[in-house]
Amino acid sequence: MAVHRVGLVVHQGRDAAREAARTVRAWCAERDVRCTEIDVSAPDHGRRSGREEAHAAGDPDLVVTLGGDGTFLRGARIAVKTGASVLGVDLGKVGFLTEVPVRDLTPALDAVHAGSAPVEERMTLTMRASRPPGVPTELEAFLRYGRGPALPPPPVRPESTVGDGWGLALDVNALNDVVVEKLARDHQVSAGVYVSGRLLAAYSADAFVVATPTGSTAYSFAAGGPVLSPHMEAVVFTPVAAHMTFDRTVVAAPDEPVALRILPHSGPAAVSVDGRLRGVLDPGDWIGVYRAPQRVRLIRLRPTDFYGRLRERFHLTDAPATATDGAAATFFRPDSCVPPDLAGLRLPPPSAAR
């Protein structure tokens, strides 16, 4: 695709990000491409909804993010509202979302502009709720302490019908996860958890994480959840510090929604989307989390080596009992043509398999 409008999402607090931003602006100037910048480290402006953020970024057809996964998630909020692709330049240390090395920034922009860059799509989550979310005035300062301006509550989509029992459709997308968590250290959240319309169990826990496969390596993983390939589709429910025997993750099909209803004697609960507070639930309130029709389009320069990155980013080490065997052999893959019975499998390129 030819690029006409670039939304540049950059962490100006990092030297490497500022240098990369100069490269993007110069590339745009040479090709008469409009470039609108958003500095995610700026403390002097309020936070906007996804659609407002997209407009502030110039309604781009390409979003370029320069930073870590937090910066990338900010860019993804813009892209999912405009149908833009996201070019995530890797300047972080732990994350999984940004994969284009900064040394490949200019070739990547050229490939996108020429229409030759591969695009990888990832599923997102959206929500319905029993009422419009919001943050009570008496809790606002406490919840935002030390975090800067919070995002506004998700707006209600126009297709909502009050009183039809299905709740209000919220204009929000999560690439990683939706989290419901306790507000007070001494009071857990109690919720009835429903999967595909049926009660799974009533839980008492510190938090509940509903994640995508992309988000399985984020909060869900830290809470003991499984690692899922980002190329699959699923809805992953993980309770955090649940006070009950059944505290395992449930991996549901992508068309099986997960709903949580806050029980009458529970304390209030905060709702976060991709790590950002978006509202508070009171006893009796509910949210339903399900696969969204919108997807995030990621620009890649080469096939994704997810499992290589998993070993690298988590510094995976081999079992001590295997030490006498020496270093594990790399997977042998000839450079010849792939056999027909393996042709449909997702395999790393030969250079990554060694």
Steps between C-alpha positions, in 0.01 A plus 500: 500500500617853435536691827330841517469574874735377774407511865829502693463374857830559676641492851697824495655416836735253326802609296461208258134586444578865425768397248264256332228767489735725302546217250123460458441872458777525240357201311155661496636839390682344203178338377256779588326276754321677784644407841315575825681426825369392842749500789395234749732645766346850491341582838315812394197371309192301593445146383257434215273221386619283213307693237612837639858375508474387138377844397781666698746276313368624167274202420805309372515210257828392663587521870869486593582436866842569648540353847403187688176307523325782688568738213388233253169452684441875478554479125276194469211695657534749215541243224200287594271802466621597154589163349863609478795263519752527785875499455643431846869585527670302775656730760386309808661228713227252595204532266371277223301741283770707329713295262660730241859589606578870486774431243227377262275805546560661160479172300179420689344836410605449138342151496173630643491786250565256213230261623745213545509475881326193650208579730412283800158538662429454871162465669377756751239493774209734559237530774137544591400623843191533715551878523739761362827468691648787692718592795322636811616848593607391848730233351638696206801654673589173673486290185697748293765573765845488343363393161426831330175573315287189453323394186133593482241225549423311177216668309183306426456383142181617326367148439433456873136458604414589858295235677547215251705295749815491288655804666670798343754444221820688583724659237825346627754245382761304693797346323638347822234470768206626702563483877254526791689549827442590865532858619587433867781277617285339772191435286503258209268515203220244493348430162292244320694399189305383197653335194293474185187601691530240777617550860849356544540587870475782753854618574663708772835629375736794476423541130365336187681520168328443166771495234562441133773259386713810439444599864574153635862604561397809699299512828340160440846339479615677818193354676591145396310481172622312193696633206289493182623549148400849384401346166202317653169640623360439847362677807720430804354534853748500791407568865769669711555371857160330513385374842363171374625161386430557131735783409608388155490688172215423262575534128171555318430501128504842334120500467447412869466825700608540862274704729556611859225616737613666824326325790292690760752477787808570290691821518515726194734399217712695254480418128817545294546457126855427384630620835305828506224569751166553324238480777373352825243225550272488805322194642231393255681638195624271223720505192517257209830461313505350153686495170469830315440525127793746479852360471842658534714482185871463578773571244769232484817483291547126541318201653445536874730288719273505807660209682850629441391829652334315789832335590691824457269741682430272796865389517391137499764261630526127464428255784804440726465125442584554133831674572701180450363481146656833408320774309179386335539447128329746271214371293637358177332639193648447151508787254326284238132524411248419772345152450134501386370356830661794687406772254197618698683532831625825652878452520776751565724596211820292479715779643281520815482125552869450551 
